[in-house]
Short mmCIF file of C-alpha atoms and ligand atoms in Angstrom, two decimals:
data_model
loop_
_atom_site.label_atom_id
_atom_site.label_comp_id
_atom_site.label_asym_id
_atom_site.label_seq_id
_atom_site.Cartn_x
_atom_site.Cartn_y
_atom_site.Cartn_z
CA MET A 1 -24.27 17.64 -10.08
CA PHE A 2 -27.68 15.11 -9.34
CA ARG A 3 -28.35 18.53 -6.28
CA LEU A 4 -28.28 20.85 -9.19
CA ILE A 5 -30.91 18.80 -11.34
CA TYR A 6 -32.78 17.87 -7.88
CA LYS A 7 -33.21 21.64 -6.98
CA ASN A 8 -34.14 22.94 -10.70
CA ILE A 9 -35.96 20.15 -12.56
CA ILE A 10 -37.21 17.99 -9.26
CA LYS A 11 -38.38 19.93 -6.77
CA PRO A 12 -40.06 22.56 -9.12
CA ILE A 13 -41.77 19.67 -10.15
CA LEU A 14 -42.81 18.27 -7.51
CA PHE A 15 -43.57 21.56 -5.25
CA LEU A 16 -46.17 21.81 -8.31
CA PHE A 17 -48.06 18.76 -6.05
CA PRO A 18 -49.95 19.05 -2.59
CA ALA A 19 -47.18 17.95 0.03
CA ASP A 20 -49.21 14.98 1.36
CA ASP A 21 -49.51 13.35 -2.25
CA VAL A 22 -45.54 13.98 -2.34
CA HIS A 23 -45.11 12.24 0.35
CA THR A 24 -46.88 9.42 -0.21
CA PHE A 25 -45.44 8.97 -3.82
CA PHE A 26 -41.01 9.27 -2.26
CA LEU A 27 -42.49 6.38 0.37
CA LYS A 28 -44.20 4.22 -2.84
CA VAL A 29 -40.79 4.78 -5.13
CA GLY A 30 -38.44 3.98 -1.85
CA ARG A 31 -40.11 0.92 -1.67
CA PHE A 32 -39.70 0.43 -5.25
CA LEU A 33 -36.59 0.96 -5.14
CA GLY A 34 -34.83 -0.72 -2.18
CA GLY A 35 -36.73 -4.16 -3.89
CA CYS A 36 -34.16 -3.29 -6.42
CA LYS A 37 -30.76 -4.13 -6.34
CA ILE A 38 -29.55 -2.50 -9.24
CA ALA A 39 -31.35 0.15 -8.23
CA LYS A 40 -30.10 0.20 -5.04
CA TRP A 41 -26.09 0.02 -6.58
CA LYS A 42 -26.69 2.77 -8.55
CA THR A 43 -28.10 4.84 -5.90
CA ARG A 44 -25.10 4.04 -3.21
CA ILE A 45 -22.40 4.76 -5.98
CA LEU A 46 -24.25 8.15 -6.51
CA PHE A 47 -25.35 9.45 -3.56
CA ALA A 48 -23.47 7.79 -0.88
CA TYR A 49 -20.05 8.92 0.79
CA LYS A 50 -18.09 6.60 3.15
CA ASN A 51 -15.23 8.65 5.47
CA THR A 52 -13.38 6.74 7.96
CA ILE A 53 -12.96 9.67 9.95
CA LEU A 54 -17.07 10.14 10.31
CA ASN A 55 -17.07 6.44 11.77
CA GLN A 56 -17.95 6.03 15.74
CA GLN A 57 -19.07 3.79 18.05
CA VAL A 58 -22.25 5.30 20.11
CA ALA A 59 -23.26 3.23 22.87
CA GLU A 60 -22.06 -0.33 21.22
CA ILE A 61 -23.73 0.61 18.38
CA ASN A 62 -21.27 1.50 15.31
CA PHE A 63 -22.19 4.42 13.09
CA GLU A 64 -20.41 4.65 9.22
CA ASN A 65 -21.70 8.28 9.55
CA PRO A 66 -23.45 10.53 12.19
CA ILE A 67 -26.83 11.51 9.30
CA GLY A 68 -29.53 9.51 10.59
CA LEU A 69 -32.81 10.33 9.28
CA ALA A 70 -35.29 12.08 12.13
CA ALA A 71 -38.60 10.51 12.67
CA GLY A 72 -41.50 11.47 10.56
CA PHE A 73 -41.03 10.45 7.52
CA ASP A 74 -40.63 6.58 7.16
CA TYR A 75 -43.41 6.70 10.07
CA ASP A 76 -44.48 2.97 8.28
CA ALA A 77 -41.26 1.24 8.01
CA ASP A 78 -41.38 1.50 3.54
CA LEU A 79 -37.52 3.37 3.09
CA MET A 80 -36.02 0.65 5.17
CA ASN A 81 -33.85 -1.13 2.00
CA ILE A 82 -33.22 1.96 0.36
CA LEU A 83 -31.92 4.83 3.04
CA PRO A 84 -28.56 2.85 3.67
CA SER A 85 -27.85 3.30 0.02
CA VAL A 86 -28.93 6.54 0.22
CA GLY A 87 -26.22 7.33 2.87
CA PHE A 88 -27.93 7.58 5.83
CA GLY A 89 -25.71 6.56 8.79
CA TYR A 90 -28.47 5.40 10.41
CA HIS A 91 -32.13 5.34 10.16
CA THR A 92 -35.64 6.20 13.03
CA ILE A 93 -39.23 4.39 11.85
CA GLY A 94 -42.15 5.98 13.40
CA THR A 95 -43.51 7.83 15.16
CA VAL A 96 -45.66 4.23 15.66
CA THR A 97 -48.18 4.29 17.98
CA LEU A 98 -49.69 1.10 19.92
CA LEU A 99 -53.57 1.54 18.09
CA PRO A 100 -53.74 2.84 14.43
CA TYR A 101 -54.37 6.50 13.65
CA ALA A 102 -55.86 7.80 9.90
CA GLY A 103 -54.03 11.35 10.85
CA ASN A 104 -55.38 15.02 11.40
CA PRO A 105 -57.96 16.03 8.58
CA LYS A 106 -55.69 17.11 5.53
CA PRO A 107 -53.83 18.90 4.45
CA MET A 108 -50.80 17.12 6.78
CA LEU A 109 -47.98 18.67 4.87
CA GLY A 110 -47.04 21.80 3.93
CA ARG A 111 -44.23 24.02 2.93
CA LEU A 112 -42.67 26.80 3.49
CA PRO A 113 -39.62 27.06 1.68
CA LYS A 114 -38.56 31.31 1.81
CA SER A 115 -38.93 30.07 5.49
CA LYS A 116 -37.08 26.75 4.49
CA SER A 117 -39.81 25.21 6.29
CA LEU A 118 -42.64 21.94 6.43
CA LEU A 119 -45.83 22.89 8.13
CA VAL A 120 -47.10 19.67 10.11
CA ASN A 121 -50.11 18.20 11.19
CA LYS A 122 -50.29 14.41 10.89
CA GLY A 123 -50.92 13.70 14.63
CA PHE A 124 -49.07 10.64 14.63
CA LYS A 125 -50.58 9.37 12.00
CA SER A 126 -49.62 5.02 12.35
CA MET A 127 -50.67 2.18 10.65
CA GLY A 128 -50.10 0.91 14.67
CA LEU A 129 -47.52 -0.90 16.11
CA GLU A 130 -48.59 -4.64 14.76
CA SER A 131 -48.98 -3.77 11.08
CA ILE A 132 -45.65 -2.05 10.76
CA LEU A 133 -43.82 -4.74 12.79
CA LYS A 134 -44.79 -6.98 9.78
CA LYS A 135 -43.59 -4.37 7.20
CA ILE A 136 -39.90 -5.04 8.95
CA ASN A 137 -37.92 -7.85 7.73
CA ASN A 138 -34.72 -8.72 9.67
CA SER A 139 -32.59 -9.60 6.91
CA GLU A 140 -32.09 -6.52 5.19
CA LYS A 141 -31.30 -4.40 7.89
CA GLN A 142 -27.43 -2.57 6.98
CA ILE A 143 -27.77 0.40 9.08
CA PRO A 144 -28.43 0.99 12.82
CA LEU A 145 -32.39 1.16 13.14
CA GLY A 146 -34.32 2.77 15.86
CA LEU A 147 -38.14 3.19 16.56
CA SER A 148 -39.46 5.72 17.77
CA ILE A 149 -42.43 5.36 19.81
CA GLY A 150 -45.21 7.82 20.96
CA SER A 151 -48.69 7.26 22.81
CA THR A 152 -51.88 6.29 20.31
CA ASN A 153 -53.27 9.66 19.39
CA GLN A 154 -56.50 9.48 20.94
CA LEU A 155 -58.40 10.89 24.11
CA TYR A 156 -57.01 9.67 27.90
CA ASN A 157 -58.95 10.63 31.10
CA LYS A 158 -55.40 10.05 33.00
CA VAL A 159 -51.98 10.18 32.19
CA GLU A 160 -51.66 7.05 33.71
CA GLU A 161 -53.77 5.65 31.19
CA MET A 162 -51.74 7.41 28.33
CA ILE A 163 -48.44 5.52 30.03
CA GLU A 164 -50.15 1.79 29.64
CA ASP A 165 -50.10 2.67 25.78
CA ILE A 166 -46.78 3.30 25.70
CA CYS A 167 -45.80 0.50 28.02
CA ASP A 168 -47.39 -1.57 25.61
CA SER A 169 -45.65 -1.04 22.89
CA PHE A 170 -42.05 -1.20 24.16
CA LYS A 171 -43.37 -4.88 25.74
CA ARG A 172 -44.25 -5.84 22.37
CA VAL A 173 -41.40 -4.83 20.92
CA LEU A 174 -38.53 -5.67 23.25
CA PRO A 175 -38.88 -8.79 23.11
CA LEU A 176 -37.50 -8.26 19.22
CA ASP A 177 -34.11 -7.76 18.90
CA TYR A 178 -34.45 -6.31 16.01
CA PHE A 179 -34.17 -2.47 16.72
CA ASP A 180 -31.04 -1.38 17.71
CA TYR A 181 -31.95 1.89 19.69
CA PHE A 182 -35.42 3.44 20.90
CA GLU A 183 -36.61 6.97 20.52
CA LEU A 184 -39.08 8.33 23.02
CA ASN A 185 -41.43 10.98 21.91
CA ILE A 186 -42.93 12.68 24.02
CA SER A 187 -42.72 16.20 22.25
CA CYS A 188 -45.00 15.88 19.45
CA PRO A 189 -46.84 19.42 19.24
CA ASN A 190 -49.73 18.36 16.93
CA LEU A 191 -51.53 15.92 19.61
CA ILE A 192 -55.18 16.33 20.25
CA ASN A 193 -55.28 14.55 23.56
CA VAL A 194 -52.97 15.92 26.15
CA GLU A 195 -54.59 19.75 26.84
CA ASN A 196 -56.75 17.69 29.35
CA LEU A 197 -54.64 15.92 31.56
CA LYS A 198 -53.69 17.60 34.60
CA ASP A 199 -50.23 15.56 34.47
CA LYS A 200 -48.04 16.25 31.61
CA PHE A 201 -44.53 14.38 30.36
CA ASP A 202 -43.31 18.55 29.08
CA GLU A 203 -43.72 18.73 32.74
CA PRO A 204 -40.48 16.80 35.50
CA ILE A 205 -43.34 15.09 37.43
CA GLY A 206 -45.23 14.02 34.33
CA LEU A 207 -41.94 12.90 32.52
CA GLY A 208 -41.27 11.36 35.55
CA MET A 209 -44.17 9.42 36.29
CA LEU A 210 -43.73 7.31 32.61
CA LEU A 211 -40.17 6.92 32.92
CA ASN A 212 -40.17 5.38 36.64
CA LYS A 213 -43.39 3.38 34.60
CA LEU A 214 -40.43 2.18 31.83
CA SER A 215 -37.66 1.63 34.49
CA TYR A 216 -39.88 -1.38 35.19
CA LEU A 217 -39.82 -2.87 31.48
CA ASN A 218 -35.99 -3.68 31.61
CA ILE A 219 -35.22 -1.63 28.67
CA ASN A 220 -32.08 -3.55 27.01
CA LYS A 221 -31.52 -0.88 24.60
CA PRO A 222 -30.00 2.78 23.84
CA LEU A 223 -33.27 4.98 24.53
CA PHE A 224 -33.56 8.52 23.51
CA ILE A 225 -36.03 11.11 24.58
CA LYS A 226 -37.18 13.12 21.82
CA MET A 227 -37.29 16.77 23.28
CA TYR A 228 -38.97 19.77 22.94
CA SER A 229 -38.19 22.85 21.32
CA GLU A 230 -40.04 25.64 22.93
CA LYS A 231 -38.98 25.08 26.51
CA SER A 232 -36.59 27.34 28.14
CA SER A 233 -33.23 26.76 29.29
CA ALA A 234 -34.21 25.83 32.93
CA GLU A 235 -37.27 23.86 31.99
CA THR A 236 -34.94 21.53 29.54
CA LEU A 237 -32.54 21.02 32.09
CA ALA A 238 -34.97 20.14 34.64
CA LEU A 239 -36.64 17.82 32.58
CA ALA A 240 -32.82 16.44 31.53
CA GLU A 241 -32.57 16.40 35.58
CA VAL A 242 -35.26 13.78 35.92
CA ALA A 243 -34.11 11.63 32.65
CA SER A 244 -30.88 11.70 34.32
CA ARG A 245 -32.10 9.59 37.44
CA TYR A 246 -32.72 6.25 35.00
CA GLN A 247 -29.94 4.51 33.77
CA PHE A 248 -32.06 3.32 30.85
CA ILE A 249 -32.11 6.50 29.32
CA GLY A 250 -29.27 7.15 27.08
CA GLY A 251 -29.54 10.18 25.88
CA LEU A 252 -31.40 12.82 24.62
CA ILE A 253 -32.36 14.49 21.03
CA PHE A 254 -33.02 18.08 20.43
CA SER A 255 -35.60 18.63 19.42
CA ASN A 256 -38.78 18.32 18.07
CA LEU A 257 -41.10 20.85 15.81
CA VAL A 258 -41.97 24.39 16.62
CA LYS A 259 -45.12 26.00 17.17
CA ASP A 260 -44.33 29.91 17.67
CA ARG A 261 -45.22 31.94 14.74
CA SER A 262 -43.80 34.79 15.93
CA ASN A 263 -40.02 33.02 14.61
CA PRO A 264 -37.67 35.40 13.44
CA HIS A 265 -36.77 32.56 11.19
CA PHE A 266 -40.55 32.49 9.37
CA ASP A 267 -40.79 34.67 5.83
CA LYS A 268 -43.57 37.30 7.38
CA GLU A 269 -46.32 36.35 4.24
CA GLU A 270 -45.38 32.36 4.31
CA ILE A 271 -46.42 32.50 7.96
CA VAL A 272 -49.38 34.45 7.96
CA ASN A 273 -50.88 32.31 5.20
CA ALA A 274 -49.57 28.87 6.82
CA GLY A 275 -52.41 26.80 7.97
CA LYS A 276 -53.06 24.65 11.02
CA GLY A 277 -49.97 23.05 12.51
CA ASN A 278 -46.58 22.93 12.80
CA PHE A 279 -42.88 23.64 11.45
CA SER A 280 -40.09 22.49 10.82
CA GLY A 281 -36.14 22.93 8.99
CA LYS A 282 -34.75 26.82 9.93
CA PRO A 283 -36.82 28.13 12.67
CA THR A 284 -35.69 25.30 14.59
CA GLU A 285 -32.09 25.31 14.00
CA LYS A 286 -30.90 28.37 16.25
CA ILE A 287 -33.55 27.07 18.73
CA THR A 288 -32.41 23.33 18.93
CA ASN A 289 -28.52 24.86 18.62
CA ASN A 290 -28.88 26.66 22.49
CA LEU A 291 -30.09 24.06 23.87
CA ILE A 292 -27.86 21.03 22.79
CA SER A 293 -24.84 23.63 24.75
CA GLU A 294 -26.89 23.81 27.62
CA VAL A 295 -27.31 20.07 28.22
CA TYR A 296 -23.74 19.62 26.79
CA LYS A 297 -22.49 21.92 29.49
CA LYS A 298 -24.15 20.78 32.51
CA TYR A 299 -23.99 17.07 31.81
CA LYS A 300 -21.01 16.32 29.47
CA ASP A 301 -20.97 12.41 28.29
CA ARG A 302 -24.13 11.52 30.86
CA PHE A 303 -26.56 11.84 27.56
CA ILE A 304 -25.66 10.86 23.99
CA ILE A 305 -27.31 13.93 22.43
CA ILE A 306 -28.66 13.57 18.94
CA GLY A 307 -28.92 17.60 17.21
CA CYS A 308 -31.78 17.41 15.40
CA GLY A 309 -33.59 20.62 13.13
CA GLY A 310 -32.39 22.78 10.61
CA VAL A 311 -29.74 20.80 9.71
CA PHE A 312 -28.83 21.63 5.67
CA THR A 313 -25.53 21.50 5.14
CA GLY A 314 -22.20 19.92 6.53
CA ALA A 315 -21.43 23.11 8.29
CA ASP A 316 -24.98 22.90 9.64
CA ALA A 317 -24.46 19.54 11.38
CA TYR A 318 -20.65 20.58 12.38
CA GLU A 319 -22.00 23.66 14.64
CA LYS A 320 -24.37 20.97 16.71
CA ILE A 321 -21.43 18.20 17.11
CA LYS A 322 -18.54 21.60 18.71
CA ARG A 323 -21.98 22.29 20.68
CA GLY A 324 -22.29 18.38 21.90
CA ALA A 325 -24.10 16.67 19.64
CA THR A 326 -22.81 13.09 19.14
CA LEU A 327 -25.35 12.12 16.18
CA ILE A 328 -27.56 14.15 13.66
CA GLN A 329 -30.51 14.07 12.17
CA LEU A 330 -32.90 15.44 10.01
CA ILE A 331 -35.61 15.47 7.31
CA THR A 332 -36.26 18.98 5.69
CA GLY A 333 -32.54 19.63 4.57
CA MET A 334 -33.18 16.74 2.49
CA ILE A 335 -36.30 17.98 1.14
CA TYR A 336 -35.40 20.90 -0.17
CA GLU A 337 -31.98 19.82 -0.81
CA GLY A 338 -32.22 16.54 -1.92
CA PRO A 339 -31.55 13.24 -1.17
CA SER A 340 -28.12 13.32 -2.49
CA GLN A 341 -27.44 15.92 -0.24
CA ILE A 342 -26.84 13.81 3.10
CA GLY A 343 -23.64 12.16 1.03
CA ASN A 344 -23.46 16.41 0.03
CA ILE A 345 -23.25 17.20 4.16
CA ASN A 346 -20.85 13.95 5.13
CA LYS A 347 -18.28 14.67 2.30
CA GLU A 348 -18.72 18.72 3.86
CA LEU A 349 -18.28 17.56 7.75
CA ALA A 350 -15.20 15.26 6.83
CA LYS A 351 -13.35 17.78 5.25
CA LEU A 352 -14.19 20.23 7.68
CA LEU A 353 -13.05 17.73 10.67
CA LYS A 354 -10.13 17.43 8.67
CA LYS A 355 -9.77 21.56 8.57
CA ASP A 356 -10.07 21.76 12.31
CA GLY A 357 -7.25 19.10 13.05
CA TYR A 358 -9.62 16.08 14.09
CA LYS A 359 -9.01 12.33 12.64
CA ASN A 360 -12.25 11.52 14.48
CA ILE A 361 -15.88 12.84 14.24
CA SER A 362 -15.90 11.95 18.46
CA GLU A 363 -12.93 14.20 19.02
CA ALA A 364 -14.87 16.75 17.61
CA VAL A 365 -17.81 16.91 20.19
CA GLY A 366 -18.59 19.57 22.19
CA SER A 367 -15.42 21.12 21.46
CA TYR A 368 -16.88 24.76 22.36
CA TYR A 369 -16.97 23.60 25.45
CA ARG A 370 -13.26 22.29 26.70
C1 FMN B 401 -43.37 15.44 8.20
C2 FMN B 401 -42.63 15.74 9.45
C3 FMN B 401 -43.10 14.72 9.95
C4 FMN B 401 -42.65 14.39 11.50
N1 FMN B 401 -43.10 13.65 12.12
C5 FMN B 401 -42.44 13.46 13.46
C6 FMN B 401 -42.87 11.88 14.32
O1 FMN B 401 -44.24 11.36 13.98
N2 FMN B 401 -42.39 12.01 15.53
C7 FMN B 401 -41.03 12.92 15.85
O2 FMN B 401 -40.42 12.72 16.71
N3 FMN B 401 -41.05 14.32 14.80
C8 FMN B 401 -41.62 14.31 13.93
N4 FMN B 401 -41.20 15.52 13.12
C9 FMN B 401 -39.87 15.64 13.97
C10 FMN B 401 -38.79 15.53 13.22
O3 FMN B 401 -37.97 14.57 13.76
C11 FMN B 401 -37.35 16.81 13.03
O4 FMN B 401 -37.53 16.62 14.94
C12 FMN B 401 -37.94 17.84 13.08
O5 FMN B 401 -38.74 18.34 11.53
C13 FMN B 401 -36.29 18.90 12.99
O6 FMN B 401 -35.72 18.57 12.09
P1 FMN B 401 -35.22 18.75 10.09
O7 FMN B 401 -35.74 20.89 10.39
O8 FMN B 401 -34.69 18.57 10.07
O9 FMN B 401 -36.86 18.49 9.38
C14 FMN B 401 -41.53 15.39 12.01
C15 FMN B 401 -41.07 16.38 11.01
C16 FMN B 401 -41.74 16.28 9.63
C17 FMN B 401 -40.78 17.60 8.63
#
């Protein structure tokens, strides 16, 4: 019911306004609702779906359901108090950077509704780590909470400087014992600062340099690497091979935004008129699904895989799970289908699992390859 109201009334109104403004509005509303007990209770009744078939323990963390908010929506930690009521199973804040960055020149966001995609050109807009940590209130945490860390968007002469910036962020947050997991975002395609560097994290040598430095920090929570979308299977497996050598790397997230405008999932007219930036949603779906399969087939349980890209329905999520994803993340599906879609996805997923005879979601992970 709410989905119909959102799609037919609320969304058409919201989509009349620039996407940047609507995102800011959403964050303000979410922050306000999160501070109001009755609003949270009503939101939970309206949206959240619970079913024990979706419960699983992953990396010693209890997840009530596998659907998480991906990095990029709540980049300055405004939604911690409302997202559990919306029905999310977990939530990533960020990507956060050590120093603040105001973001690339506007527009930072755009919409491609026929392609079911969003245009993103934020370039690690962040209040900076210190300001974000001040906003985080320990007592309200109800679902597993992660922090995505990336490098400050500034010019670096050498990759070592960029690595130091990332390590400094980890050094700051590790003693806090507040986050349940971390994400290492090496794959943002919007950054201006990577082109001139000799070594980059998208090649085994550069990634190895970064992970080697991080290995000295005693990272005591699961760390997931946010992977690139537009790497071949061989390139992705080479990066996974490097990651597999470091025990503190708990898993991989497939994957980030896409750049390639010849992707067949774009509506031709929309993509010709799209501004500067990279893309989420349906154009990422097939690519991420293939990468999940490739890595799961080779590494099985070595990595916890988080499937992210173009999940709009329970069937979309289930496809990623059967290919090897243990958890799912999304943003774009929620923007196009509305916040009630999180509960709908969980409900549909529970139904699909039952239909296939599973007693728990964990039994379905990687089922295509068993
Ligand atoms: C508005 C927006 C901002 C994003 N910013 C980040 C980010 O800061 N860090 C990150 O790792 N991924 C970021 N992403 C990528 C998403 O986390 C995700 O990988 C991608 O959108 C595919 O998922 P989706 O199709 O469900 O949106 C962003 C995506 C969107 C739509």
